[in-house]
XYZ file of C-alpha atoms in Angstrom:
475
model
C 0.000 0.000 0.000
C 0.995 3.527 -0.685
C -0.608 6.386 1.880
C -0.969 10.398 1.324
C -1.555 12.522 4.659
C -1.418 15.400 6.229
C 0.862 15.815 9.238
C -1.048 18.455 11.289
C 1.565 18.624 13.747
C 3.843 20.007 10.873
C 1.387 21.541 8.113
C 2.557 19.168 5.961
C 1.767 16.635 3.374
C 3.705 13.374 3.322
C 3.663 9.627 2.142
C 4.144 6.612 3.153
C 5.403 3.113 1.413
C 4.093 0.275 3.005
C 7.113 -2.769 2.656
C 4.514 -5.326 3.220
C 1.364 -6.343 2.454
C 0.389 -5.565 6.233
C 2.368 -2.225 6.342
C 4.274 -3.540 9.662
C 7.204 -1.569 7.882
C 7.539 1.304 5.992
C 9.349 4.591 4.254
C 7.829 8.071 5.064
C 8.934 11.205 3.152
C 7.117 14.604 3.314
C 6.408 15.706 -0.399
C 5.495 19.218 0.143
C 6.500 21.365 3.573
C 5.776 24.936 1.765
C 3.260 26.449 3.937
C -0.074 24.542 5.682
C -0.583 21.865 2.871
C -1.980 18.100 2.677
C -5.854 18.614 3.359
C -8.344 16.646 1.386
C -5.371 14.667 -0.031
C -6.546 12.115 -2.752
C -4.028 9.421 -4.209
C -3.776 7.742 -7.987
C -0.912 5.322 -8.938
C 0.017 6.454 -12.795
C 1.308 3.572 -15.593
C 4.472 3.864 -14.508
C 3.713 2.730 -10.959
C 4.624 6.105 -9.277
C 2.123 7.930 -6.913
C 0.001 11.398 -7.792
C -1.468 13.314 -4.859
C -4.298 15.675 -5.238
C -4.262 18.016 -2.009
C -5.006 21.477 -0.265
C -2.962 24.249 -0.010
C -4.152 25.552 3.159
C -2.318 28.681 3.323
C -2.926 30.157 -0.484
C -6.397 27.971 -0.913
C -5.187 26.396 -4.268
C -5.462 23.162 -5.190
C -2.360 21.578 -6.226
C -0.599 18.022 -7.112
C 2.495 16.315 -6.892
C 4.123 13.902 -9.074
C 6.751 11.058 -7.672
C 9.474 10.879 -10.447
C 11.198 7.811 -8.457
C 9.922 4.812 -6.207
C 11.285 6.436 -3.304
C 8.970 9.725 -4.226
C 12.676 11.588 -3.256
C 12.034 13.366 -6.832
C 8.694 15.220 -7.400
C 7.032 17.459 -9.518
C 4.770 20.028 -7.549
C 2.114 22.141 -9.911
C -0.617 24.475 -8.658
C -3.124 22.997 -10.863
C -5.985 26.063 -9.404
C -5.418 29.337 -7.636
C -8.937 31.135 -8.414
C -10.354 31.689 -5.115
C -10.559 28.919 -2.396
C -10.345 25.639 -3.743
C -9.266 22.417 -3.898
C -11.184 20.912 -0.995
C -12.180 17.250 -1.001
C -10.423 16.433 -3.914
C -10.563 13.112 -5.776
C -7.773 11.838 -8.341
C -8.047 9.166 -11.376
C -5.832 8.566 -14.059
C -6.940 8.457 -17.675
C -5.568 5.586 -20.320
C -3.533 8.495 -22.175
C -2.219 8.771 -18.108
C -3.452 11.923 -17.244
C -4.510 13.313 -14.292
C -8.211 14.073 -13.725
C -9.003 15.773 -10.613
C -12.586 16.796 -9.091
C -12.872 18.985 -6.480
C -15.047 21.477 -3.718
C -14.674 25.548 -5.405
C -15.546 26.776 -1.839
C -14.953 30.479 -2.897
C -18.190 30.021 -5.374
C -19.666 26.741 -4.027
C -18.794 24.861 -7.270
C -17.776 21.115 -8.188
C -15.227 21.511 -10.402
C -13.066 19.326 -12.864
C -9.910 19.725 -13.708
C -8.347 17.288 -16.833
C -4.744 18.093 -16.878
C -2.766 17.996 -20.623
C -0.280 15.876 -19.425
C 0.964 13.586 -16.739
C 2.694 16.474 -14.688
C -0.186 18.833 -15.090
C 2.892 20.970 -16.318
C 2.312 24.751 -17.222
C 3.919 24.188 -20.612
C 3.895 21.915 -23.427
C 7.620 21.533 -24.591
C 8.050 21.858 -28.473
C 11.334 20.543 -29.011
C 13.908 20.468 -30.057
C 12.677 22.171 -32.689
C 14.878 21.338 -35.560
C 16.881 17.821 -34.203
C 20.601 19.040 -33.123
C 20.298 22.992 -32.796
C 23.305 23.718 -30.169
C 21.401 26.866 -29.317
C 23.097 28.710 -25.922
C 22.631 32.346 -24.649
C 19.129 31.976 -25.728
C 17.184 35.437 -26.032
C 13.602 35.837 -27.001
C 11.300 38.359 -28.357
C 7.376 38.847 -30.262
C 7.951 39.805 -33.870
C 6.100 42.707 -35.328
C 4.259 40.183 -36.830
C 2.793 38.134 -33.947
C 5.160 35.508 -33.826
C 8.432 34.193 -32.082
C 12.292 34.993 -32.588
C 14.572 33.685 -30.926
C 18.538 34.810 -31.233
C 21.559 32.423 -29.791
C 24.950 30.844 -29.709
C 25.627 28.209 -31.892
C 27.874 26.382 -29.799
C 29.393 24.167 -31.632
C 29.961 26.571 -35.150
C 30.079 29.232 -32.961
C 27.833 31.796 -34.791
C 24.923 33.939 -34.180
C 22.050 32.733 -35.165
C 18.302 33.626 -35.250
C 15.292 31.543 -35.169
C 12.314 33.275 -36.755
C 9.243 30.429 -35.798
C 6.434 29.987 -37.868
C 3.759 29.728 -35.590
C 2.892 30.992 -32.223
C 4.004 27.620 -30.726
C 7.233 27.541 -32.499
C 6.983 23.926 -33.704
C 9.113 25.236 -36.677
C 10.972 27.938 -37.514
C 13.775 29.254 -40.325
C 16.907 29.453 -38.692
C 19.257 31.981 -39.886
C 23.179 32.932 -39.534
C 23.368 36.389 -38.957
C 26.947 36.514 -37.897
C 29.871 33.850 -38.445
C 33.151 35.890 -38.198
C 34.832 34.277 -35.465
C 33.668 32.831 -32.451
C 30.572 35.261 -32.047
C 27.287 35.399 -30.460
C 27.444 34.772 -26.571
C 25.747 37.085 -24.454
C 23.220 38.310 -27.112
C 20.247 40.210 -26.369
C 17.310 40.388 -28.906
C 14.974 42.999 -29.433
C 12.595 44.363 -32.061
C 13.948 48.088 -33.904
C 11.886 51.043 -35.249
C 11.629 49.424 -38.775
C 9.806 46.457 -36.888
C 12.777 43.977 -37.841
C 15.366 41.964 -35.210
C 18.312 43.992 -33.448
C 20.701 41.503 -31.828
C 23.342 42.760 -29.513
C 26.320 40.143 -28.966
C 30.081 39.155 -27.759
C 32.935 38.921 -30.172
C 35.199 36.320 -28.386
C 38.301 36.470 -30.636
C 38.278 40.125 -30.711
C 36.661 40.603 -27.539
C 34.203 43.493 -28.954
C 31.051 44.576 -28.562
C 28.966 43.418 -31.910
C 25.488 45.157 -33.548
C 23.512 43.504 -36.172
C 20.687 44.766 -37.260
C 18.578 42.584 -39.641
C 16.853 43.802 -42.885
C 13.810 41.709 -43.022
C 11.712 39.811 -40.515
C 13.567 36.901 -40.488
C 16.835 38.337 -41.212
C 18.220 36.290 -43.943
C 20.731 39.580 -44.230
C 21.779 41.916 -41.825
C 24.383 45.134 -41.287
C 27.460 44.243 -38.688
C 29.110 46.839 -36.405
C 31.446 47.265 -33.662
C 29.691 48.888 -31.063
C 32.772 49.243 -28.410
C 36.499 47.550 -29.281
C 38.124 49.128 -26.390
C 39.307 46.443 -24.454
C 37.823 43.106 -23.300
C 33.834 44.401 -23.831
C 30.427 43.038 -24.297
C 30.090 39.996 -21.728
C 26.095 40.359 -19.934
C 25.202 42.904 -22.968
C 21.317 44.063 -22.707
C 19.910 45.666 -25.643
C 16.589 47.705 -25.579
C 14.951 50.267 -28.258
C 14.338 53.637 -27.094
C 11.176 56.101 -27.170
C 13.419 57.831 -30.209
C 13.964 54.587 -31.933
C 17.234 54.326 -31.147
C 18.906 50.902 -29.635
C 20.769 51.415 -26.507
C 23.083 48.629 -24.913
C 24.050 47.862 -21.353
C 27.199 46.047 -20.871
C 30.657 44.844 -18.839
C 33.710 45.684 -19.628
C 35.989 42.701 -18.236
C 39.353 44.818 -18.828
C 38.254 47.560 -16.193
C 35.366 45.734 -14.536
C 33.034 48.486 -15.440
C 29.252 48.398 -16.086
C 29.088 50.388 -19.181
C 26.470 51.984 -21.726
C 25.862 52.490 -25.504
C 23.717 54.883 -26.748
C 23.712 54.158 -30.787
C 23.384 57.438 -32.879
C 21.681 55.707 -35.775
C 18.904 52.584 -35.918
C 22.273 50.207 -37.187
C 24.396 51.388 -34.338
C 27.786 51.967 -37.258
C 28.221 54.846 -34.512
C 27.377 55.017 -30.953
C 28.120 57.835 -27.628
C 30.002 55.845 -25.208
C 29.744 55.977 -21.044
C 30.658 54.490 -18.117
C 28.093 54.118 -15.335
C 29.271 52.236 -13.007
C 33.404 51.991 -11.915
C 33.133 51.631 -8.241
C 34.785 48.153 -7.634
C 34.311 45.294 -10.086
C 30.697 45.730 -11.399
C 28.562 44.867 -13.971
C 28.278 41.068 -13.901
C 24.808 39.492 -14.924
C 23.415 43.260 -16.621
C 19.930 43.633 -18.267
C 18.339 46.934 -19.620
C 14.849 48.288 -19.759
C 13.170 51.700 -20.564
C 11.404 53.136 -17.169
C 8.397 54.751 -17.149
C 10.318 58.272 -17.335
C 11.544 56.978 -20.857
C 15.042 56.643 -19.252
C 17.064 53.809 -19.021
C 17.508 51.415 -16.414
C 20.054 48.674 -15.516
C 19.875 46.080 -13.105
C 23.777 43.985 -12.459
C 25.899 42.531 -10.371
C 28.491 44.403 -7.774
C 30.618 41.707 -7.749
C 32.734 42.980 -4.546
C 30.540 43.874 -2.740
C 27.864 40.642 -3.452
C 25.463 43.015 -3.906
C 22.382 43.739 -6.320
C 22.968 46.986 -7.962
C 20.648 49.212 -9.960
C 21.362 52.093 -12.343
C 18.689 54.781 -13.114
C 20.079 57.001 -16.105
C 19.447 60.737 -15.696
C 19.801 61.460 -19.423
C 18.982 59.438 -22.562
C 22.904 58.767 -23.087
C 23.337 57.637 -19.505
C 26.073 60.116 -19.118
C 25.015 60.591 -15.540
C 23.096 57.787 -13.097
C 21.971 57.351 -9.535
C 23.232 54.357 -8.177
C 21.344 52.295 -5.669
C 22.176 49.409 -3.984
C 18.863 47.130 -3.227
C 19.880 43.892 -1.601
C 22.988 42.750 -0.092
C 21.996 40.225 2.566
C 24.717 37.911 1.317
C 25.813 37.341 -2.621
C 23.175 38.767 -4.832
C 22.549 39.703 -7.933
C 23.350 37.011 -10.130
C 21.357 36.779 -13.622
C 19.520 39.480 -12.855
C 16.093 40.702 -15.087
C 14.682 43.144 -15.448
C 11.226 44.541 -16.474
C 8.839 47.450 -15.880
C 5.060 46.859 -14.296
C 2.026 48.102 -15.564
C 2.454 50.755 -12.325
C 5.373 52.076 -13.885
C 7.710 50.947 -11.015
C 10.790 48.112 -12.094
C 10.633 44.167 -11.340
C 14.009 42.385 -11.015
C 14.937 38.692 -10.792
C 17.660 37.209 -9.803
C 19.896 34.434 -7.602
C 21.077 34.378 -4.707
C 24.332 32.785 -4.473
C 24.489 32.261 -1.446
C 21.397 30.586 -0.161
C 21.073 29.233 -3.780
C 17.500 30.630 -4.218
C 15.327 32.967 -6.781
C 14.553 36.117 -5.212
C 12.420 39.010 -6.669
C 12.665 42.997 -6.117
C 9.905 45.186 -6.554
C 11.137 48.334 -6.928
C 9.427 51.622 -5.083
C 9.705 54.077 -7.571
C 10.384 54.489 -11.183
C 14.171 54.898 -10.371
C 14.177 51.927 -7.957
C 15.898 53.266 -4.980
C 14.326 51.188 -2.920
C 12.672 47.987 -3.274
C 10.319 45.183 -1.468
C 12.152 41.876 -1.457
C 10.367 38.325 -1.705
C 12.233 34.724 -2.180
C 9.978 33.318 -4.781
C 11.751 29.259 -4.592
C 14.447 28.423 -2.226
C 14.164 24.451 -1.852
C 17.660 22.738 -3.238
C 19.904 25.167 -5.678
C 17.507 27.128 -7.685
C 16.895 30.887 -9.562
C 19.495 30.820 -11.731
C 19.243 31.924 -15.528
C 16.387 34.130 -14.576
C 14.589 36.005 -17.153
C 11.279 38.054 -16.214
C 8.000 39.536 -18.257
C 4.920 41.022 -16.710
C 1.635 39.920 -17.902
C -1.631 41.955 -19.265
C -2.436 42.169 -15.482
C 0.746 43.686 -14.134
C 1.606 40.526 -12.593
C 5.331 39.368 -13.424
C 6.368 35.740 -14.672
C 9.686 34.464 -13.898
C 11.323 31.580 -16.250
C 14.181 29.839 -14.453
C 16.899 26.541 -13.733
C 15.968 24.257 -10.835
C 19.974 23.165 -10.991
C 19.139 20.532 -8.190
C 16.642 18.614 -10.765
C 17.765 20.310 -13.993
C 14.217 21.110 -14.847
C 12.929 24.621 -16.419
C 10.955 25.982 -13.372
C 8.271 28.899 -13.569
C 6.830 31.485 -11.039
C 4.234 33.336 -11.414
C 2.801 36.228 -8.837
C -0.908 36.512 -8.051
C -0.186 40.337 -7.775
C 2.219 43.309 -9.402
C 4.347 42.445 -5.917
C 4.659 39.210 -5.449
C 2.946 38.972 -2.153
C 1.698 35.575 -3.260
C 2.821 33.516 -5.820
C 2.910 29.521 -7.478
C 5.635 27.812 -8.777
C 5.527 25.515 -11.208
C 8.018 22.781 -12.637
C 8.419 22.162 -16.497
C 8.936 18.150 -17.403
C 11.790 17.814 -18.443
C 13.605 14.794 -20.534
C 17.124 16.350 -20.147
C 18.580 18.639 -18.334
C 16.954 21.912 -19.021
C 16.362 25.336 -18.355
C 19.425 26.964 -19.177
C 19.647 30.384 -20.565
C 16.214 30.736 -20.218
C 14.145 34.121 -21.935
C 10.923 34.706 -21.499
C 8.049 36.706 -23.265
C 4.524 36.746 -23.529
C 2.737 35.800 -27.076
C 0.574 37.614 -29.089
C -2.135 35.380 -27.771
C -1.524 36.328 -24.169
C 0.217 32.880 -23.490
C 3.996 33.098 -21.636
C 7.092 31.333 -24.405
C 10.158 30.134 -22.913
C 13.621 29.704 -24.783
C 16.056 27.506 -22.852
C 18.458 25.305 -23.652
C 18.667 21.528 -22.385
C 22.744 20.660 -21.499
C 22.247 17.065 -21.535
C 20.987 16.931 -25.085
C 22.472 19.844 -25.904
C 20.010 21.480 -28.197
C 17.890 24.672 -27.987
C 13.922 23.964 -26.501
C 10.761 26.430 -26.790
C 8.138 25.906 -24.029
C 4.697 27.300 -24.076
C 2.517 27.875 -21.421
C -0.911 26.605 -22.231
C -2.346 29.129 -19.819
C -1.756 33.044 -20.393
C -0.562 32.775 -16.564
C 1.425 29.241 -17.157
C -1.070 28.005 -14.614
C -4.403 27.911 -14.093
């Protein structure tokens, strides 16, 4: 016999293996200690032979299920299957012959019976499309919506060592054309994708023989030509580059410079960057490390990085369009923060940032104050194992931010999503995963509404696309 319970003394929900037929022995493991969980648990045994618990979350009032991935149930997959009002209560499981979960349950908040058939055994958030050509050794993955609805997705060919762009044909990206847009050299890490005035790709990027600072800027949608140019060449510059299109049309790029250790900032004179005003922002120490870029509410731009000496999460609010001058504010440094930071800007106007904390190996989020972020709220959004790194962060139509991440204890491609613009609350759920995935992750939200996810898996080595099937990745 296998048993799922609550342990009241604990608030938590936990299983046990009976050894015998008479359950005179046995192996207990809790399965889920986040909060007051476990009520109304309801157990289903899937093809495999591996448990699925329906249960309670007491303290949110979702309903939410966990997958065994091993006999001993010491690997799981934990998805908040519904977090609209209260619900969840006296749940009941079966599993259906395609091995499904089907779950019916108490809506308490609107005294409803409810059904819930999940798309797939996990009752994961997203439906993996990949890889999506067999082979595609796509790292430093960034992602952004075309002018035309549809994905692109810019990265490292790792093993020709190009640039490369992925324009998908559909909204799922279950294919796309795949284009070189740069192959002089080893060229393409640390890319950042965005969309320029003209409605075609801009793709900031490393040179790694000549250690520059690279612009292309395509000439059609799917940029089967584009215009090169050498943004910065003084120096080693261009590792964590961030690349965003200003109010005036003009692409601006946040980067390091790993000669100096400087966080530094391009402000392109002309929509293909051949020239571009040149500043440093930040010189105090070795800083710079793990940069992204957005345009603030105040039209100026604003970087989020890493101070490396002081372990610190750093952000720079630009005073002028060029960046010339910035206020400087340090937000967290309880520790070593402000690795892979992201950055985005809420429907209120006020930043987001995600990022990892090195030292307690977890994915933290700041919710910035004001438009210039001097201060800033702090919540740990995951924290069980070594999670929160490759972080990448969009806000959805209701001002509520999505984070795309790498569970490196699992190697799975985790997402969190918060129930409000400040992540008071917020569910967490994990991707499937065949490989090892959820590296370089970026993250945007479709034309449809729906959250896509670049990653890359490192066990298969090949660039992924997941999809949420839900315009919050979870119901």
């Amino acid at each position: 016999p296998v048993i799922a319970y609550q342990d009241i003394t604990h608030g938590d929900l936990k299983l046990a293996r009976c050894e015998d037929a008479a359950c005179t022995a046995r192996r207990i493991v809790a399965l889920d200690q986040e909060g007051v969980v476990g009520d109304y648990s309801a157990l289903a045994i899937a093809p495999n032979g591996l448990p699925v618990v329906s249960y309670y979350d007491y303290s949110n009032g979702d309903l939410k299920l966990v997958r065994c991935r091993d006999a001993a149930c010491l690997d799981t997959q934990i998805s908040t299957i519904d977090a609209r009002g209260n619900v969840g209560l006296f749940s009941s499981i079966r599993i259906d012959a395609a091995g499904r979960p089907v779950i019916a349950y108490l809506d308490d908040s609107n005294h409803d019976l409810k059904l819930m058939h999940c798309s797939d055994p996990g009752c994961s958030p997203a439906s993996n499309i990949a890889p999506l050509s067999p082979g595609i050794p796509g790292t430093h993955t960034s992602l952004a919506i075309g002018e035309d609805g549809l994905p692109l997705i810019s990265f490292h060919d790792s093993e020709r060592h190009n640039l490369k762009l992925m324009h998908c044909e559909d909204a799922c990206c279950t294919r796309g054309t795949v284009a070189v847009v740069d192959s002089e050299g080893n060229v393409g890490k640390y890319n950042s994708l965005a969309i320029g005035a003209d409605g075609y790709p801009v793709i900031s990027y490393y040179d790694g023989i000549k250690r520059d600072l690279k612009f292309a800027r395509c000439r059609d949608q799917i940029c089967s030509c584009a215009e090169i140019s050498r943004v910065d060449t003084t120096g080693s510059v261009g590792w964590y580059s961030a690349l965003a299109v200003n109010l005036d049309g003009l692409p601006v790029i946040s980067y390091y410079d790993t000669t100096r250790g400087d966080l530094k900032f391009a402000h392109c004179s002309d929509p293909a960057c051949l020239e571009a005003e040149v500043h440093r922002v930040d010189w105090q120490g070795d800083v710079g490390h793990y940069g992204d870029l957005a345009i603030g509410a105040d039209a100026l731009p604003i970087i989020s990085y890493h101070d490396l000496d002081r372990g610190a999460l750093k952000v720079a609010h630009c005073l002028d369009e060029l960046c010339s001058d910035a206020e400087i504010s340090i937000l967290d440094n309880n520790g070593y923060m402000g690795w892979y930071t992201s950055i985005a800007i809420g429907l209120d106007g006020r930043p987001v940032i995600s990022y990892h904390d090195r030292a307690r190996a977890n994915l933290r989020v700041a919710k910035c104050a004001n438009p210039a972020c001097h201060l800033a709220k702090l919540v740990t959004l995951d924290r069980p194992g070594h999670v929160g790194t490759f972080t990448s962060i969009a806000i959805d139509s209701a001002g509520r931010p999505l984070v795309s991440y790498h569970d490196r204890t699992h190697g799975r491609l985790k997402i969190a999503h918060c129930r409000d613009p400040a992540c008071n609350a917020f569910a967490i759920a994990t991707q499937e995963a065949d490989g090892y995935e959820g590296w370089y992750t970026s993250i945007a939200i479709g034309s449809d509404g729906h959250p896509i996810i670049s990653h890359y898996d490192a066990k298969l080595g090949e660039l992924k696309v997941a999809r949420c099937w839900l315009p919050g990745c979870m119901p």
